């Protein structure tokens, strides 16, 4: 029961994280805000810097939550996937656990280019850092969701 | 810390040492979820599956911290020559290598 609640919180925080990093990613690549009532313009017209701390805090919470429920995955889910010979599902999860750590390692640099030195000279670095973090978050959410559909906790 | 070179070195060394630890089995300690035990000993198979993930993170983090402290010695002009995008490129390279290493799960080998 506790693991189910933790998994639910982990998933909900991951959803919030995906929303925040996606807003920031689109706005970062789009450049200056453009007026308009269209959905895509509104999606991109956000204050990008205000998302930085939220992304970092959510990322840390999701990784810590994932670290807490990981042993249950190893015992309950991974064993079942191994028995069922679902090797690609196991591999996708292994990639997720590694990628999550790489994203974690990148967070200080990500924060630096969004909060400390926001000069235009670092625009490309800002975009690339945000893209990597966003890719990690999207991959992790997708794999986590699919694995939960295959064999939930 | 407000030195982008040191932060970048931290990121790339953290990720690189983590991946090297995973590939080479450098695991300072393991977690055995069946008995809820952290130990430096390599327990027999009857102890159930062992997890090295926590150790790889700690090892990568510590290596990243040491490397970033060493990077503080490097003159800032050298860092400026590198530009500011190399950290993300380095992480992308480590990630690409990780995908290559883990691809066997999908190749059916």
CSV table of C-alpha atoms in Angstrom, one decimal:
chain,number,residue,atom,x,y,z
A,1,UNK,CA,0.0,0.0,0.0
A,2,UNK,CA,2.8,2.4,1.0
A,3,UNK,CA,4.7,1.6,-2.2
A,4,UNK,CA,1.5,2.2,-4.3
A,5,UNK,CA,1.1,5.7,-2.7
A,6,UNK,CA,4.8,6.5,-3.2
A,7,UNK,CA,4.5,5.4,-6.9
A,8,UNK,CA,1.5,7.6,-7.4
A,9,UNK,CA,3.3,10.6,-5.8
A,10,UNK,CA,6.4,9.8,-7.9
A,11,UNK,CA,4.3,9.7,-11.1
A,12,UNK,CA,2.4,12.9,-10.3
A,13,UNK,CA,5.6,14.8,-9.5
A,14,UNK,CA,7.0,13.5,-12.8
A,15,UNK,CA,4.0,14.8,-14.6
A,16,UNK,CA,4.5,18.3,-13.0
A,17,UNK,CA,8.2,18.1,-14.0
A,18,UNK,CA,7.4,17.2,-17.6
A,19,UNK,CA,5.0,20.2,-17.7
A,20,UNK,CA,7.6,22.6,-16.3
A,21,UNK,CA,10.5,21.5,-18.4
A,22,UNK,CA,8.5,21.4,-21.6
A,23,UNK,CA,7.3,25.0,-21.1
A,24,UNK,CA,10.8,26.1,-20.5
A,25,UNK,CA,12.2,24.1,-23.4
A,26,UNK,CA,9.8,25.4,-25.9
A,27,UNK,CA,10.2,29.0,-24.7
A,28,UNK,CA,14.0,28.7,-24.7
A,29,UNK,CA,14.1,27.5,-28.4
A,30,UNK,CA,11.4,29.9,-29.5
A,31,UNK,CA,13.2,33.0,-28.3
A,32,UNK,CA,11.4,36.3,-27.6
A,33,UNK,CA,7.7,36.0,-26.6
A,34,UNK,CA,5.3,36.5,-29.5
A,35,UNK,CA,1.9,38.0,-29.0
A,36,UNK,CA,-1.1,35.9,-29.9
A,37,UNK,CA,-4.0,33.9,-28.7
A,38,UNK,CA,-3.0,30.7,-30.3
A,39,UNK,CA,-2.2,27.7,-28.1
A,40,UNK,CA,1.4,27.3,-29.2
A,41,UNK,CA,2.1,31.0,-28.6
A,42,UNK,CA,0.6,30.8,-25.1
A,43,UNK,CA,2.6,27.6,-24.4
A,44,UNK,CA,5.8,29.4,-25.3
A,45,UNK,CA,5.0,32.8,-23.7
A,46,UNK,CA,6.2,31.9,-20.2
A,47,UNK,CA,8.9,33.5,-18.1
A,48,UNK,CA,11.6,30.8,-18.6
A,49,UNK,CA,13.8,31.7,-15.6
A,50,UNK,CA,10.9,31.2,-13.1
A,51,UNK,CA,10.7,27.5,-14.0
A,52,UNK,CA,14.4,26.8,-13.1
A,53,UNK,CA,14.1,26.2,-9.3
A,54,UNK,CA,10.8,24.4,-9.7
A,55,UNK,CA,12.4,22.0,-12.3
A,56,UNK,CA,15.4,21.4,-10.0
A,57,UNK,CA,13.3,20.7,-6.9
A,58,UNK,CA,10.9,18.5,-8.8
A,59,UNK,CA,13.8,16.6,-10.4
A,60,UNK,CA,15.4,16.0,-7.0
A,61,UNK,CA,12.1,14.8,-5.5
A,62,UNK,CA,11.4,12.5,-8.4
A,63,UNK,CA,14.9,11.0,-8.3
A,64,UNK,CA,14.7,10.5,-4.5
A,65,UNK,CA,11.2,9.0,-4.8
A,66,UNK,CA,12.4,6.7,-7.6
A,67,UNK,CA,15.4,5.7,-5.4
A,68,UNK,CA,13.0,4.7,-2.6
A,69,UNK,CA,10.7,2.5,-4.8
A,70,UNK,CA,13.5,1.1,-6.9
A,71,UNK,CA,14.1,-1.9,-4.6
A,72,UNK,CA,10.5,-2.9,-4.9
A,73,UNK,CA,10.8,-2.7,-8.7
A,74,UNK,CA,13.9,-5.0,-8.6
A,75,UNK,CA,12.1,-7.6,-6.4
A,76,UNK,CA,8.5,-7.5,-7.9
A,77,UNK,CA,8.7,-6.1,-11.4
A,78,UNK,CA,12.1,-6.9,-12.8
A,79,UNK,CA,11.8,-10.6,-11.7
A,80,UNK,CA,8.5,-10.9,-13.5
A,81,UNK,CA,9.9,-9.2,-16.6
A,82,UNK,CA,12.9,-11.6,-16.5
A,83,UNK,CA,10.6,-14.6,-16.2
A,84,UNK,CA,8.5,-13.3,-19.1
A,85,UNK,CA,11.7,-12.7,-21.2
A,86,UNK,CA,10.7,-9.1,-21.7
A,87,UNK,CA,14.3,-8.0,-22.1
A,88,UNK,CA,13.6,-4.8,-24.0
A,89,UNK,CA,11.4,-3.6,-21.1
A,90,UNK,CA,14.3,-4.3,-18.6
A,91,UNK,CA,16.7,-2.6,-21.0
A,92,UNK,CA,14.5,0.5,-21.3
A,93,UNK,CA,14.3,0.8,-17.5
A,94,UNK,CA,18.1,0.4,-17.2
A,95,UNK,CA,18.6,3.2,-19.7
A,96,UNK,CA,16.1,5.3,-17.6
A,97,UNK,CA,18.0,4.8,-14.4
A,98,UNK,CA,21.3,5.8,-16.0
A,99,UNK,CA,19.8,8.8,-17.9
A,100,UNK,CA,18.2,10.0,-14.7
A,101,UNK,CA,21.7,10.2,-13.0
A,102,UNK,CA,23.1,12.0,-16.1
A,103,UNK,CA,20.4,14.6,-15.8
A,104,UNK,CA,21.1,14.9,-12.1
A,105,UNK,CA,24.8,15.6,-12.8
A,106,UNK,CA,23.8,18.3,-15.3
A,107,UNK,CA,21.5,20.2,-12.9
A,108,UNK,CA,24.2,22.5,-11.4
A,109,UNK,CA,25.2,23.7,-14.9
A,110,UNK,CA,21.6,24.0,-15.9
A,111,UNK,CA,20.9,26.2,-12.9
A,112,UNK,CA,24.0,28.3,-13.6
A,113,UNK,CA,23.0,29.2,-17.1
A,114,UNK,CA,19.4,30.0,-16.1
A,115,UNK,CA,19.9,31.7,-12.8
A,116,UNK,CA,23.4,33.0,-12.4
A,117,UNK,CA,24.7,34.0,-15.9
A,118,UNK,CA,21.8,34.6,-18.2
A,119,UNK,CA,23.7,36.5,-20.8
A,120,UNK,CA,22.9,36.0,-24.5
A,121,UNK,CA,26.4,34.6,-25.0
A,122,UNK,CA,25.2,31.4,-23.2
A,123,UNK,CA,21.9,31.0,-25.1
A,124,UNK,CA,23.1,27.9,-26.9
A,125,UNK,CA,24.4,26.3,-23.7
A,126,UNK,CA,21.1,27.1,-22.0
A,127,UNK,CA,19.1,25.5,-24.8
A,128,UNK,CA,21.3,22.4,-24.9
A,129,UNK,CA,21.2,21.9,-21.1
A,130,UNK,CA,17.4,22.3,-21.1
A,131,UNK,CA,17.0,19.9,-24.0
A,132,UNK,CA,19.1,17.2,-22.3
A,133,UNK,CA,17.2,17.6,-19.0
A,134,UNK,CA,13.9,17.5,-21.0
A,135,UNK,CA,14.9,14.5,-23.0
A,136,UNK,CA,15.8,12.6,-19.8
A,137,UNK,CA,12.5,13.6,-18.1
A,138,UNK,CA,10.4,12.6,-21.1
A,139,UNK,CA,12.2,9.3,-21.6
A,140,UNK,CA,11.9,8.5,-17.8
A,141,UNK,CA,8.2,9.3,-17.7
A,142,UNK,CA,7.5,7.3,-20.9
A,143,UNK,CA,9.4,4.2,-19.8
A,144,UNK,CA,8.0,4.4,-16.2
A,145,UNK,CA,4.5,4.7,-17.5
A,146,UNK,CA,4.9,1.7,-20.0
A,147,UNK,CA,6.5,-0.5,-17.3
A,148,UNK,CA,3.7,0.4,-14.9
A,149,UNK,CA,1.2,-0.7,-17.5
A,150,UNK,CA,3.1,-4.0,-18.1
A,151,UNK,CA,3.5,-4.8,-14.4
A,152,UNK,CA,2.5,-2.3,-11.8
A,153,UNK,CA,3.6,-2.3,-8.2
B,1,UNK,CA,29.7,27.7,-6.9
B,2,UNK,CA,29.8,30.3,-9.7
B,3,UNK,CA,32.5,28.8,-11.9
B,4,UNK,CA,30.9,27.3,-15.0
B,5,UNK,CA,34.1,25.3,-15.9
B,6,UNK,CA,34.0,23.6,-12.5
B,7,UNK,CA,30.3,22.9,-12.8
B,8,UNK,CA,30.8,21.4,-16.2
B,9,UNK,CA,33.7,19.2,-15.1
B,10,UNK,CA,31.5,18.0,-12.2
B,11,UNK,CA,28.7,17.0,-14.6
B,12,UNK,CA,30.9,15.2,-17.1
B,13,UNK,CA,33.1,13.4,-14.5
B,14,UNK,CA,30.0,12.5,-12.4
B,15,UNK,CA,28.3,10.9,-15.4
B,16,UNK,CA,31.5,9.4,-16.8
B,17,UNK,CA,32.6,7.7,-13.5
B,18,UNK,CA,29.0,6.5,-12.9
B,19,UNK,CA,28.9,4.8,-16.3
B,20,UNK,CA,32.5,3.5,-15.9
B,21,UNK,CA,31.5,2.0,-12.5
B,22,UNK,CA,28.4,0.4,-14.1
B,23,UNK,CA,30.3,-1.1,-17.0
B,24,UNK,CA,33.3,-2.3,-15.0
B,25,UNK,CA,31.4,-3.5,-11.9
B,26,UNK,CA,33.2,-1.0,-9.6
B,27,UNK,CA,30.7,-1.2,-6.7
B,28,UNK,CA,31.9,-0.1,-3.3
B,29,UNK,CA,28.8,-1.4,-1.7
B,30,UNK,CA,25.6,-3.1,-2.6
B,31,UNK,CA,22.0,-3.0,-1.5
B,32,UNK,CA,20.2,-6.3,-1.0
B,33,UNK,CA,16.5,-5.4,-1.2
B,34,UNK,CA,15.2,-8.8,0.1
B,35,UNK,CA,17.0,-8.4,3.4
B,36,UNK,CA,17.0,-4.6,3.3
B,37,UNK,CA,20.8,-4.5,3.8
B,38,UNK,CA,23.6,-2.3,2.6
B,39,UNK,CA,26.9,-4.1,2.7
B,40,UNK,CA,30.4,-4.0,1.2
B,41,UNK,CA,30.5,-7.8,1.1
B,42,UNK,CA,29.5,-9.8,-2.0
B,43,UNK,CA,26.7,-12.0,-0.5
B,44,UNK,CA,25.8,-15.4,-1.9
B,45,UNK,CA,23.1,-15.8,-4.5
B,46,UNK,CA,20.7,-16.9,-1.8
B,47,UNK,CA,20.7,-13.3,-0.5
B,48,UNK,CA,18.7,-12.3,-3.6
B,49,UNK,CA,19.3,-9.6,-6.2
B,50,UNK,CA,22.0,-7.1,-5.5
B,51,UNK,CA,21.7,-3.4,-6.5
B,52,UNK,CA,24.8,-1.3,-7.3
B,53,UNK,CA,22.9,1.8,-8.5
B,54,UNK,CA,23.3,3.7,-5.2
B,55,UNK,CA,27.0,3.0,-5.0
B,56,UNK,CA,27.6,4.1,-8.6
B,57,UNK,CA,25.8,7.4,-7.8
B,58,UNK,CA,27.9,8.0,-4.7
B,59,UNK,CA,31.1,7.1,-6.6
B,60,UNK,CA,30.2,9.4,-9.5
B,61,UNK,CA,29.2,12.2,-7.2
B,62,UNK,CA,32.5,12.0,-5.2
B,63,UNK,CA,34.6,11.8,-8.3
B,64,UNK,CA,32.7,14.8,-9.8
B,65,UNK,CA,33.3,16.8,-6.6
B,66,UNK,CA,37.0,16.1,-6.5
B,67,UNK,CA,37.4,16.9,-10.2
B,68,UNK,CA,35.4,20.1,-9.9
B,69,UNK,CA,37.6,21.3,-7.0
B,70,UNK,CA,40.6,20.6,-9.1
B,71,UNK,CA,39.1,22.5,-12.0
B,72,UNK,CA,38.9,25.6,-9.8
B,73,UNK,CA,42.7,25.7,-10.1
B,74,UNK,CA,42.5,26.0,-13.9
B,75,UNK,CA,42.6,29.7,-15.1
B,76,UNK,CA,39.2,31.0,-16.1
B,77,UNK,CA,40.6,32.1,-19.5
B,78,UNK,CA,41.1,28.4,-20.4
B,79,UNK,CA,37.4,27.8,-19.5
B,80,UNK,CA,36.3,30.6,-21.7
B,81,UNK,CA,38.2,29.1,-24.6
B,82,UNK,CA,36.1,25.9,-24.3
B,83,UNK,CA,32.9,27.9,-24.6
B,84,UNK,CA,29.8,27.1,-22.6
B,85,UNK,CA,28.1,24.3,-24.5
B,86,UNK,CA,30.6,21.6,-24.0
B,87,UNK,CA,29.0,20.3,-20.8
B,88,UNK,CA,25.8,19.4,-22.5
B,89,UNK,CA,27.7,17.9,-25.5
B,90,UNK,CA,29.7,15.8,-23.0
B,91,UNK,CA,26.6,14.5,-21.3
B,92,UNK,CA,25.1,13.7,-24.7
B,93,UNK,CA,28.2,11.8,-25.6
B,94,UNK,CA,28.1,9.8,-22.3
B,95,UNK,CA,24.4,9.1,-22.9
B,96,UNK,CA,25.0,7.9,-26.4
B,97,UNK,CA,27.7,5.5,-25.2
B,98,UNK,CA,25.3,4.3,-22.5
B,99,UNK,CA,22.7,3.6,-25.2
B,100,UNK,CA,25.4,1.7,-27.1
B,101,UNK,CA,26.4,-0.4,-24.0
B,102,UNK,CA,22.7,-1.2,-23.1
B,103,UNK,CA,21.6,-1.9,-26.7
B,104,UNK,CA,22.1,-5.7,-26.2
B,105,UNK,CA,18.7,-5.7,-24.4
B,106,UNK,CA,17.0,-4.9,-27.7
B,107,UNK,CA,19.3,-6.9,-30.0
B,108,UNK,CA,18.2,-10.2,-28.4
B,109,UNK,CA,21.8,-11.3,-27.7
